[in-house]
Amino acid sequence: MSNIYESAATTLGLFNSPCLTKVELRVACKGISDRDALSKPDPCVVLKMQSHGQWFEVDRTEVIRSSISPVFSKVFTVDYYFEEVQRLRFELHDISSNHNGLKEADFLGAMECTLGQIVSQRKLSKALLKQGNTSGKSSITDFFSKSDPFLEIFRVNDDGTESLVHRTETIMNNLSPVWKSFKVSLNTLCSGDQERELKCTVWDWDSNGKHDFIGEFQTTFKEMKSAMDGKQALSQEKLPTDLGQKIQWECINPKYQVKKKNYRNSGMVILTLCKIIKMHSFLDYIMGGCQIQFTVAIDFTASNGDPRNSCSLHYIHPYQPNEYLKALIAVGEICQDYDSDKMFPAFGFGAQIPPDFKVSHDFAVNFDEDNPECAGIQGVVEAYQNCLPKIQLYGPTNIAPIIQKVADSASEEMHTKEAMEYFILLILTDGVITDMADTREAIVHASHLPMSVIIVGIGSADFSDMQMLDGDDGILRSPKGEPVLRDIVQFVPFRNFKHASPTALAKSVLAEVPNQVVDYYNGKGIKPKCLSDYESSRAFSP
């Protein structure tokens, strides 16, 4: 049963319905009267809230020195109840550097209102009053902002510890957020145990990282799924409650439960979507007949050095393969096991080629443009060695054309809507590419195709600019701003593996390929072609 969970994913859609919520108030003053002609006030605003006829301090702003129109950075966070009249009082004090606290400060005036007034108007300005009279032209303005909620789901482990499973995006300034649906494997969500407790926590995001706790609830995946299947058998009194095809939980803040007599909840979290999707594995596709089409592209630009010189990166040593050959053999020997005919296209770029010696960025290394395939990895090695004396290393280092060439073949495979061929392009280059914009465009296009790109940096050049092509540090975008559909590029400098075994390089650059294959076909809803036959044979295997 656990194997089924590991290859399944759960899609969840959640949104929050408000009851109690927190609001943020920002304060600014305008035209504060000077204490005397020689100095400006050092204002501070104290927020008070009325309870049982008395005013109690909630919080206070920072002191801003020498300002008659201060805009305070302090944000007041207040619990908001629609059903209650919440009276607020904003007191303005002048606290000079010689004073200690409010007792010695000069009271400049106050403004009273209700929280409902601020919420409904979003921005409220009123004149300051001092002993019942208007304090000159002074005024205070309250700005209202809503919560910035996000939700976290934790798996409760057997030892009582909690593991974060998913954190939603933060939805700014919204009391009724609808978070994006997301996918998570059942193994990650609940360790394959549908009755394992899940703890869900809702927070109000704060830019300083000290997020405000809104509330929490507990559930299980079994509870989620059974409700969505219409098979929930819970009593009317027990939450979550079934709302047709929705299920909701009360979001509870335990502190408010204890302190507030009329507290009900801090809102409702409603599940709108929950389904299990069968996720086929990399092995399913390989056993189902999917072939790995391996293509090699080699950098023949002048920066590699004259191949006749022993210092050249293309120098053919009689006893020791150069870095190009080491990388080619290490990666190719793994990929060739997944290609039945063992015929591999090999291309070069950045060289002047015969007969007219024009620069080409996608020429066949065997010089047969109609059939650039070589027999096995050894055939690629021989074609590479044979072409070196016949070409003139030149430039620039453009790799977009070769990516587009392989993408054309992958595009034909895509239209078959079958999992028969997945393309891996290995690019070996000694320097930073010169057509970065075109390359980004080509990669974004290729991310929609059954294709992955592996780039190995040869030599000692600075490859820092190449890291942007690898989506590990962020989302790669085309020059027009279009993001990649999925991460298909893996870049590594060969020098990181210069003293390691060839298997270490292969393992590093190929580790992401199985997930890239699975992500592509599962994303397209394409099942392994011969899966039924494969599953039948597996069912009878020992």
Coordinates of C-alpha atoms in Angstrom, one line a residue:
M1 CA 0.0 0.0 0.0
S2 CA 2.9 2.4 0.8
N3 CA 4.1 2.1 -2.8
I4 CA 0.8 3.5 -4.1
Y5 CA 1.1 6.5 -1.8
E6 CA 4.6 7.3 -2.9
S7 CA 3.5 7.6 -6.5
A8 CA 0.4 9.6 -5.8
A9 CA -0.1 13.3 -5.3
T10 CA -2.8 15.3 -3.6
T11 CA -4.2 18.5 -5.0
L12 CA -5.6 20.9 -2.4
G13 CA -7.4 24.2 -2.7
L14 CA -8.0 26.3 0.4
F15 CA -9.5 29.7 1.2
N16 CA -10.2 31.6 4.4
S17 CA -13.5 33.0 5.6
P18 CA -13.2 35.8 8.1
C19 CA -14.9 36.0 11.5
L20 CA -12.4 37.6 14.0
T21 CA -9.5 39.1 12.2
K22 CA -6.7 41.5 12.8
V23 CA -6.5 45.0 11.3
E24 CA -3.4 47.2 11.0
L25 CA -3.5 50.9 11.7
R26 CA -1.0 53.4 10.6
V27 CA -0.9 56.9 12.0
A28 CA 0.2 60.3 10.7
C29 CA -0.2 63.8 12.1
K30 CA -0.3 67.2 10.4
G31 CA 0.3 70.8 11.5
I32 CA 1.2 70.2 15.2
S33 CA 1.5 73.5 17.1
D34 CA 5.0 74.4 18.2
R35 CA 5.7 74.5 22.0
D36 CA 7.6 77.7 21.5
A37 CA 9.2 79.6 18.6
L38 CA 12.6 78.0 19.1
S39 CA 11.9 74.3 18.8
K40 CA 9.6 71.8 17.1
P41 CA 7.8 69.1 19.1
D42 CA 9.0 65.5 19.5
P43 CA 5.7 63.7 18.9
C44 CA 4.5 60.3 20.0
V45 CA 1.0 58.8 19.6
V46 CA -0.5 56.6 22.2
L47 CA -3.4 54.3 21.2
K48 CA -6.0 53.5 23.8
M49 CA -9.1 51.3 23.7
Q50 CA -12.2 51.6 25.8
S51 CA -13.4 48.7 27.9
H52 CA -16.2 48.9 30.5
G53 CA -16.1 52.7 30.4
Q54 CA -12.3 53.1 31.0
W55 CA -9.4 53.7 28.6
F56 CA -6.6 51.2 28.5
E57 CA -3.3 51.7 26.6
V58 CA -2.9 49.3 23.6
D59 CA 0.4 50.5 22.2
R60 CA 2.4 53.6 21.3
T61 CA 4.4 54.8 18.3
E62 CA 8.1 55.7 18.3
V63 CA 9.1 59.3 19.0
I64 CA 10.0 61.4 16.0
R65 CA 12.3 64.2 16.8
S66 CA 11.6 67.8 15.7
S67 CA 8.5 67.2 13.5
I68 CA 5.2 69.1 13.1
S69 CA 3.9 66.6 10.5
P70 CA 5.2 63.1 11.5
V71 CA 4.4 59.9 9.7
F72 CA 5.0 57.1 12.2
S73 CA 6.4 53.7 11.1
K74 CA 4.8 51.9 14.0
V75 CA 1.9 49.7 13.0
F76 CA -0.9 49.1 15.5
T77 CA -2.4 45.6 15.3
V78 CA -6.0 45.4 16.7
D79 CA -8.5 42.6 16.8
Y80 CA -11.6 43.6 14.8
Y81 CA -15.1 42.5 15.6
F82 CA -17.9 43.5 13.3
E83 CA -20.5 42.9 15.9
E84 CA -18.9 45.2 18.5
V85 CA -18.5 49.0 18.9
Q86 CA -14.7 49.3 19.5
R87 CA -13.9 52.8 20.7
L88 CA -10.4 54.1 20.1
R89 CA -8.5 57.1 21.4
F90 CA -5.3 58.5 19.9
E91 CA -3.4 60.7 22.2
L92 CA -0.6 62.9 20.9
H93 CA 2.3 63.7 23.3
D94 CA 5.4 65.8 23.0
I95 CA 8.3 63.8 24.5
S96 CA 11.5 65.7 24.5
S97 CA 14.8 64.1 25.1
N98 CA 14.9 65.5 28.6
H99 CA 11.6 63.8 29.6
N100 CA 11.1 60.4 31.0
G101 CA 7.8 58.8 29.9
L102 CA 4.3 60.4 29.5
K103 CA 4.1 61.8 33.0
E104 CA 6.6 64.6 32.1
A105 CA 5.5 64.9 28.5
D106 CA 3.3 67.7 27.1
F107 CA -0.1 66.6 26.1
L108 CA -0.9 68.1 22.7
G109 CA -4.4 66.7 22.1
A110 CA -6.4 63.6 21.3
M111 CA -8.8 62.2 18.7
E112 CA -11.5 59.6 19.4
C113 CA -13.3 57.4 16.9
T114 CA -14.5 53.8 16.5
L115 CA -12.6 51.0 14.7
G116 CA -15.7 50.6 12.5
Q117 CA -15.3 54.1 11.3
I118 CA -11.7 53.5 10.3
V119 CA -12.5 50.2 8.6
S120 CA -15.4 51.6 6.6
Q121 CA -13.6 54.7 5.5
R122 CA -10.1 53.1 5.2
K123 CA -8.6 56.5 5.9
L124 CA -9.9 58.8 8.7
S125 CA -8.7 62.3 9.5
K126 CA -10.0 64.3 12.5
A127 CA -8.9 67.4 14.3
L128 CA -7.0 67.1 17.6
L129 CA -9.0 68.1 20.7
K130 CA -7.5 69.5 23.9
Q131 CA -9.8 69.9 26.9
G132 CA -12.8 69.8 24.5
N133 CA -11.4 72.5 22.2
T134 CA -9.8 72.2 18.8
S135 CA -6.0 72.2 19.1
G136 CA -5.3 74.8 16.4
K137 CA -5.0 73.2 12.9
S138 CA -3.6 70.0 14.2
S139 CA -5.0 66.7 12.9
I140 CA -4.4 63.0 13.1
T141 CA -5.0 60.5 10.3
D142 CA -5.5 56.7 10.7
F143 CA -4.9 54.4 7.8
F144 CA -6.5 51.0 7.9
S145 CA -4.9 47.9 6.3
K146 CA -6.3 44.4 6.2
S147 CA -4.5 41.2 7.1
D148 CA -1.9 39.6 4.9
P149 CA -2.7 35.9 5.5
F150 CA -0.9 32.7 4.7
L151 CA -1.4 29.1 5.7
E152 CA 1.0 26.4 6.8
I153 CA 0.3 22.6 6.9
F154 CA 2.3 20.4 9.2
R155 CA 2.5 16.6 9.4
V156 CA 2.5 15.4 13.0
N157 CA 5.1 12.6 13.2
D158 CA 5.0 9.5 15.4
D159 CA 7.3 11.1 18.0
G160 CA 5.0 14.2 18.3
T161 CA 7.3 16.5 16.3
E162 CA 5.9 18.5 13.3
S163 CA 7.2 18.6 9.8
L164 CA 6.2 21.5 7.5
V165 CA 4.5 20.1 4.4
H166 CA 3.4 23.2 2.6
R167 CA 3.3 27.0 3.0
T168 CA 0.9 28.9 0.8
E169 CA 1.6 32.2 -0.8
T170 CA 0.8 35.3 1.2
I171 CA -2.2 37.2 -0.1
M172 CA -1.8 40.9 0.8
N173 CA -4.5 43.1 2.3
N174 CA -7.3 40.5 2.2
L175 CA -9.7 39.2 4.8
S176 CA -11.1 36.5 2.5
P177 CA -8.0 35.0 0.7
V178 CA -8.3 32.3 -1.8
W179 CA -5.0 30.5 -1.9
K180 CA -3.7 28.7 -5.0
S181 CA -4.3 24.9 -5.2
F182 CA -1.1 22.9 -4.8
K183 CA 0.2 19.4 -5.3
V184 CA 1.9 17.3 -2.6
S185 CA 2.7 13.6 -2.5
L186 CA 0.8 11.5 0.0
N187 CA 4.1 10.3 1.3
T188 CA 5.1 13.9 2.1
L189 CA 1.7 14.9 3.4
C190 CA 1.0 12.1 5.8
S191 CA 3.7 9.4 5.3
G192 CA 1.1 7.2 3.5
D193 CA -1.1 7.2 6.6
Q194 CA -4.4 8.8 5.7
E195 CA -5.4 9.0 9.4
R196 CA -2.3 10.8 10.5
E197 CA -3.0 14.1 12.2
L198 CA -2.3 17.3 10.2
K199 CA -2.0 20.7 11.9
C200 CA -2.9 23.7 9.9
T201 CA -1.9 27.2 11.1
V202 CA -3.0 30.6 9.6
W203 CA -0.7 33.6 10.0
D204 CA -0.8 37.3 9.3
W205 CA 2.4 38.1 7.4
D206 CA 4.7 40.8 8.7
S207 CA 7.7 42.2 6.7
N208 CA 10.0 41.9 9.8
G209 CA 9.4 38.2 10.0
K210 CA 7.4 38.4 13.2
H211 CA 4.2 37.1 11.8
D212 CA 1.0 37.4 13.9
F213 CA -0.7 34.2 14.8
I214 CA -4.4 34.1 13.7
G215 CA -5.5 30.6 14.5
E216 CA -5.1 26.8 13.9
F217 CA -7.1 23.6 13.4
Q218 CA -6.4 19.9 13.1
T219 CA -7.6 17.4 10.5
T220 CA -6.5 14.3 8.5
F221 CA -6.3 13.5 4.9
K222 CA -8.9 10.9 5.3
E223 CA -11.3 13.6 6.6
M224 CA -10.5 15.8 3.7
K225 CA -11.0 13.2 1.0
S226 CA -14.1 11.6 2.5
A227 CA -15.8 14.9 2.7
M228 CA -14.9 15.8 -0.9
D229 CA -16.2 12.3 -2.0
G230 CA -19.5 13.0 -0.3
K231 CA -19.0 10.1 2.2
Q232 CA -18.4 12.1 5.4
A233 CA -20.1 10.6 8.4
L234 CA -19.7 13.4 11.0
S235 CA -22.3 14.6 13.4
Q236 CA -24.0 18.0 12.9
E237 CA -22.2 19.3 16.0
K238 CA -18.7 18.3 15.0
L239 CA -16.5 20.5 12.7
P240 CA -15.4 20.4 10.0
T241 CA -18.8 20.8 8.4
D242 CA -19.7 19.6 4.9
L243 CA -20.9 22.2 2.5
G244 CA -21.9 20.2 -0.5
Q245 CA -18.6 19.8 -2.3
K246 CA -16.7 21.9 0.3
I247 CA -15.5 21.3 3.8
Q248 CA -14.6 23.9 6.4
W249 CA -12.9 24.1 9.8
E250 CA -13.0 26.7 12.5
C251 CA -9.7 28.5 12.9
I252 CA -9.1 28.8 16.6
N253 CA -6.8 31.0 18.6
P254 CA -6.4 29.1 22.0
K255 CA -5.5 32.4 23.9
Y256 CA -8.7 34.1 22.7
Q257 CA -10.7 31.1 23.8
V258 CA -9.5 31.6 27.3
K259 CA -9.5 35.4 27.5
K260 CA -12.6 36.3 25.5
K261 CA -16.0 35.3 26.8
N262 CA -17.9 35.6 23.5
Y263 CA -15.0 34.3 21.3
R264 CA -16.2 31.9 18.6
N265 CA -13.3 31.6 16.2
S266 CA -10.8 33.6 14.1
G267 CA -12.4 32.7 10.8
M268 CA -13.2 29.6 8.8
V269 CA -10.8 27.8 6.4
I270 CA -12.7 26.1 3.6
L271 CA -11.4 23.3 1.4
T272 CA -12.7 23.6 -2.1
L273 CA -10.7 20.9 -3.9
C274 CA -9.1 17.6 -2.9
K275 CA -8.3 14.8 -5.2
I276 CA -5.7 12.0 -5.7
I277 CA -3.8 12.0 -8.9
K278 CA -1.9 8.9 -10.0
M279 CA 1.7 10.0 -10.6
H280 CA 3.6 7.6 -12.9
S281 CA 7.2 7.0 -12.1
F282 CA 10.3 7.4 -14.3
L283 CA 10.5 3.6 -14.3
D284 CA 6.9 3.3 -15.5
Y285 CA 7.8 5.4 -18.6
I286 CA 11.1 3.6 -19.3
M287 CA 9.4 0.1 -18.9
G288 CA 6.6 1.4 -21.0
G289 CA 8.9 1.9 -23.9
C290 CA 10.1 5.5 -23.6
Q291 CA 13.5 6.0 -25.3
I292 CA 16.1 8.6 -24.2
Q293 CA 17.3 10.4 -27.3
F294 CA 20.8 11.6 -26.4
T295 CA 22.4 14.5 -28.4
V296 CA 25.8 16.0 -28.0
A297 CA 26.9 19.6 -28.9
I298 CA 30.6 20.6 -28.6
D299 CA 32.1 24.0 -28.4
F300 CA 34.7 24.6 -31.2
T301 CA 35.4 28.3 -30.5
A302 CA 38.9 29.8 -30.7
S303 CA 39.0 30.3 -26.9
N304 CA 39.7 26.6 -26.5
G305 CA 43.1 27.1 -28.0
D306 CA 44.8 25.5 -31.1
P307 CA 44.1 21.7 -30.9
R308 CA 47.7 21.1 -32.0
N309 CA 49.0 22.8 -28.8
S310 CA 49.1 20.7 -25.7
C311 CA 47.6 23.6 -23.7
S312 CA 44.5 23.5 -25.8
L313 CA 41.3 22.1 -24.2
H314 CA 40.8 20.2 -27.5
Y315 CA 44.3 18.7 -27.5
I316 CA 44.2 14.9 -28.2
H317 CA 46.6 13.3 -25.8
P318 CA 47.7 9.8 -26.8
Y319 CA 47.1 8.4 -23.3
Q320 CA 44.8 10.8 -21.5
P321 CA 41.4 12.0 -22.7
N322 CA 40.8 15.7 -22.5
E323 CA 38.0 17.3 -20.5
Y324 CA 35.6 17.3 -23.4
L325 CA 36.0 13.5 -23.9
K326 CA 35.8 12.8 -20.1
A327 CA 32.5 14.7 -19.8
L328 CA 31.1 13.2 -23.0
I329 CA 31.9 9.6 -22.0
A330 CA 30.8 10.0 -18.4
V331 CA 27.3 11.3 -19.3
G332 CA 26.9 9.4 -22.6
E333 CA 27.6 5.9 -21.1
I334 CA 24.6 6.4 -18.7
C335 CA 22.3 7.7 -21.4
Q336 CA 23.1 5.0 -24.0
D337 CA 21.5 2.3 -21.9
Y338 CA 18.1 3.9 -22.5
D339 CA 18.4 4.2 -26.3
S340 CA 17.7 1.0 -28.2
D341 CA 19.5 1.8 -31.4
K342 CA 22.6 3.4 -29.7
M343 CA 22.8 6.0 -32.5
F344 CA 23.6 9.5 -31.2
P345 CA 23.5 12.8 -33.1
A346 CA 26.7 14.9 -32.5
F347 CA 26.9 18.6 -33.4
G348 CA 29.5 21.4 -33.2
F349 CA 29.2 25.1 -32.8
G350 CA 31.5 28.1 -33.2
A351 CA 33.8 26.8 -35.9
Q352 CA 34.5 27.6 -39.6
I353 CA 33.7 24.4 -41.5
P354 CA 34.6 23.1 -44.9
P355 CA 34.2 23.5 -47.8
D356 CA 33.6 27.3 -47.7
F357 CA 34.7 27.7 -44.0
K358 CA 31.8 29.8 -42.9
V359 CA 31.0 29.9 -39.2
S360 CA 28.4 27.4 -38.1
H361 CA 26.6 26.9 -34.8
D362 CA 24.9 23.6 -35.5
F363 CA 27.1 21.5 -37.9
A364 CA 27.2 17.7 -37.9
V365 CA 30.5 16.6 -36.3
N366 CA 30.6 13.7 -38.9
F367 CA 29.9 16.3 -41.7
D368 CA 26.9 14.4 -42.8
E369 CA 24.1 16.9 -42.3
D370 CA 21.4 14.4 -43.5
N371 CA 22.5 11.8 -40.9
P372 CA 24.5 13.4 -38.0
E373 CA 24.1 10.2 -35.9
C374 CA 27.2 8.3 -34.7
A375 CA 27.3 4.6 -33.7
G376 CA 27.5 4.6 -29.9
I377 CA 29.5 6.9 -27.7
Q378 CA 32.7 5.5 -29.2
G379 CA 31.4 6.7 -32.6
V380 CA 30.8 10.2 -31.2
V381 CA 34.4 10.2 -29.8
E382 CA 35.9 9.1 -33.2
A383 CA 33.8 11.7 -35.1
Y384 CA 35.0 14.4 -32.7
Q385 CA 38.6 13.4 -33.1
N386 CA 38.4 13.2 -36.9
C387 CA 36.8 16.6 -37.3
L388 CA 39.3 18.6 -35.3
P389 CA 42.0 18.8 -38.1
K390 CA 39.4 19.7 -40.7
I391 CA 37.8 22.8 -39.0
Q392 CA 39.0 26.2 -37.9
L393 CA 38.1 27.2 -34.4
Y394 CA 36.4 30.5 -34.4
G395 CA 33.4 32.0 -32.6
P396 CA 31.2 33.4 -31.1
T397 CA 29.8 31.0 -28.5
N398 CA 26.2 30.7 -29.5
I399 CA 24.1 27.8 -28.2
A400 CA 20.6 28.9 -29.0
P401 CA 20.7 27.4 -32.6
I402 CA 21.6 23.9 -31.3
I403 CA 18.9 24.1 -28.6
Q404 CA 16.4 25.0 -31.3
K405 CA 17.5 22.2 -33.5
V406 CA 16.9 19.6 -30.9
A407 CA 13.7 21.3 -29.8
D408 CA 12.4 20.9 -33.4
S409 CA 12.8 17.1 -33.1
A410 CA 11.2 17.2 -29.6
S411 CA 8.3 19.2 -31.0
E412 CA 7.5 16.4 -33.5
E413 CA 7.5 13.9 -30.6
M414 CA 5.2 16.1 -28.6
H415 CA 2.5 16.1 -31.3
T416 CA 2.3 12.3 -31.0
K417 CA 1.0 12.6 -27.5
E418 CA 2.7 9.4 -26.5
A419 CA 5.6 8.8 -24.2
M420 CA 8.0 7.3 -26.7
E421 CA 11.0 9.7 -27.0
Y422 CA 12.5 12.1 -24.5
F423 CA 15.4 14.3 -25.6
I424 CA 18.5 15.1 -23.6
L425 CA 20.9 17.6 -25.1
L426 CA 24.5 17.6 -23.6
I427 CA 26.3 20.9 -24.3
L428 CA 30.0 21.1 -23.7
T429 CA 31.4 24.6 -23.7
D430 CA 34.5 26.4 -22.5
G431 CA 33.1 29.9 -21.9
V432 CA 30.2 32.1 -21.2
I433 CA 27.7 32.1 -24.1
T434 CA 27.4 35.3 -26.2
D435 CA 23.7 34.8 -27.2
M436 CA 22.2 34.8 -23.7
A437 CA 18.9 36.5 -24.7
D438 CA 18.3 34.0 -27.6
T439 CA 19.3 31.1 -25.3
R440 CA 16.8 32.1 -22.7
E441 CA 14.1 32.3 -25.3
A442 CA 15.1 28.9 -26.7
I443 CA 15.0 27.3 -23.2
V444 CA 11.6 28.8 -22.3
H445 CA 10.3 27.3 -25.5
A446 CA 12.0 23.9 -24.9
S447 CA 10.5 23.8 -21.4
H448 CA 7.1 22.9 -23.0
L449 CA 8.7 20.0 -24.9
P450 CA 9.9 16.5 -23.9
M451 CA 13.4 17.8 -23.5
S452 CA 16.2 18.5 -21.0
V453 CA 19.4 20.4 -21.4
I454 CA 22.7 19.6 -19.6
I455 CA 25.5 22.1 -19.8
V456 CA 29.0 21.2 -18.7
G457 CA 31.6 24.1 -18.4
I458 CA 35.0 23.0 -19.6
G459 CA 38.2 24.7 -18.5
S460 CA 38.9 27.5 -16.0
A461 CA 36.6 30.3 -17.3
D462 CA 34.3 32.2 -15.0
F463 CA 31.0 30.5 -15.4
S464 CA 29.0 32.6 -12.9
D465 CA 26.8 34.1 -15.6
M466 CA 25.8 30.6 -16.7
Q467 CA 24.2 29.8 -13.4
M468 CA 21.1 31.9 -14.3
L469 CA 20.2 29.2 -16.9
D470 CA 19.9 26.7 -14.1
G471 CA 16.6 27.4 -12.4
D472 CA 17.8 26.3 -8.9
D473 CA 18.3 29.9 -7.8
G474 CA 15.1 31.3 -9.3
I475 CA 12.7 31.1 -12.3
L476 CA 14.4 31.6 -15.7
R477 CA 12.5 34.0 -17.9
S478 CA 12.7 34.9 -21.6
P479 CA 13.7 38.5 -22.5
K480 CA 9.9 39.1 -22.9
G481 CA 9.3 38.0 -19.3
E482 CA 7.8 34.6 -20.0
P483 CA 8.8 32.0 -17.3
V484 CA 9.9 28.5 -18.1
L485 CA 7.1 26.0 -17.7
R486 CA 9.5 23.7 -15.8
D487 CA 13.1 23.6 -14.9
I488 CA 14.9 21.7 -17.7
V489 CA 18.5 23.0 -17.4
Q490 CA 21.3 21.6 -15.3
F491 CA 24.7 23.4 -15.4
V492 CA 27.9 22.2 -13.7
P493 CA 31.6 23.2 -14.2
F494 CA 33.8 20.2 -15.0
R495 CA 36.5 21.5 -12.7
N496 CA 34.3 20.7 -9.7
F497 CA 34.8 17.0 -10.7
K498 CA 38.3 17.1 -12.2
H499 CA 39.7 14.9 -9.4
A500 CA 36.6 12.8 -8.9
S501 CA 35.5 9.7 -10.7
P502 CA 33.5 10.0 -13.9
T503 CA 30.5 8.6 -12.1
A504 CA 30.4 11.6 -9.8
L505 CA 30.0 14.0 -12.8
A506 CA 27.3 11.8 -14.4
K507 CA 25.4 11.5 -11.1
S508 CA 25.4 15.2 -10.6
V509 CA 24.2 16.3 -14.1
L510 CA 21.7 13.4 -14.6
A511 CA 20.2 13.4 -11.1
E512 CA 17.3 15.7 -12.1
V513 CA 16.5 14.0 -15.4
P514 CA 14.1 11.3 -14.0
N515 CA 12.0 14.0 -12.3
Q516 CA 12.1 16.2 -15.4
V517 CA 10.8 13.3 -17.5
V518 CA 8.0 12.5 -15.0
D519 CA 7.1 16.2 -14.6
Y520 CA 6.7 16.6 -18.4
Y521 CA 4.5 13.5 -19.1
N522 CA 2.5 13.8 -15.9
G523 CA 1.9 17.5 -16.6
K524 CA 0.6 16.6 -20.1
G525 CA -1.5 13.8 -18.7
I526 CA 0.4 11.3 -20.9
K527 CA 0.5 7.7 -19.5
P528 CA 3.3 5.2 -20.2
K529 CA 2.4 3.6 -23.6
C530 CA 2.6 0.0 -22.5
L531 CA 1.8 0.5 -18.8
S532 CA -1.0 -2.1 -18.7
D533 CA 1.3 -4.9 -20.0
Y534 CA 4.0 -3.7 -17.6
E535 CA 1.7 -3.7 -14.6
S536 CA 0.5 -7.2 -15.4
S537 CA 4.0 -8.6 -15.6
R538 CA 4.9 -6.8 -12.4
A539 CA 1.9 -8.2 -10.5
F540 CA 3.3 -11.7 -11.0
S541 CA 6.9 -10.9 -10.3
P542 CA 8.4 -12.3 -7.1

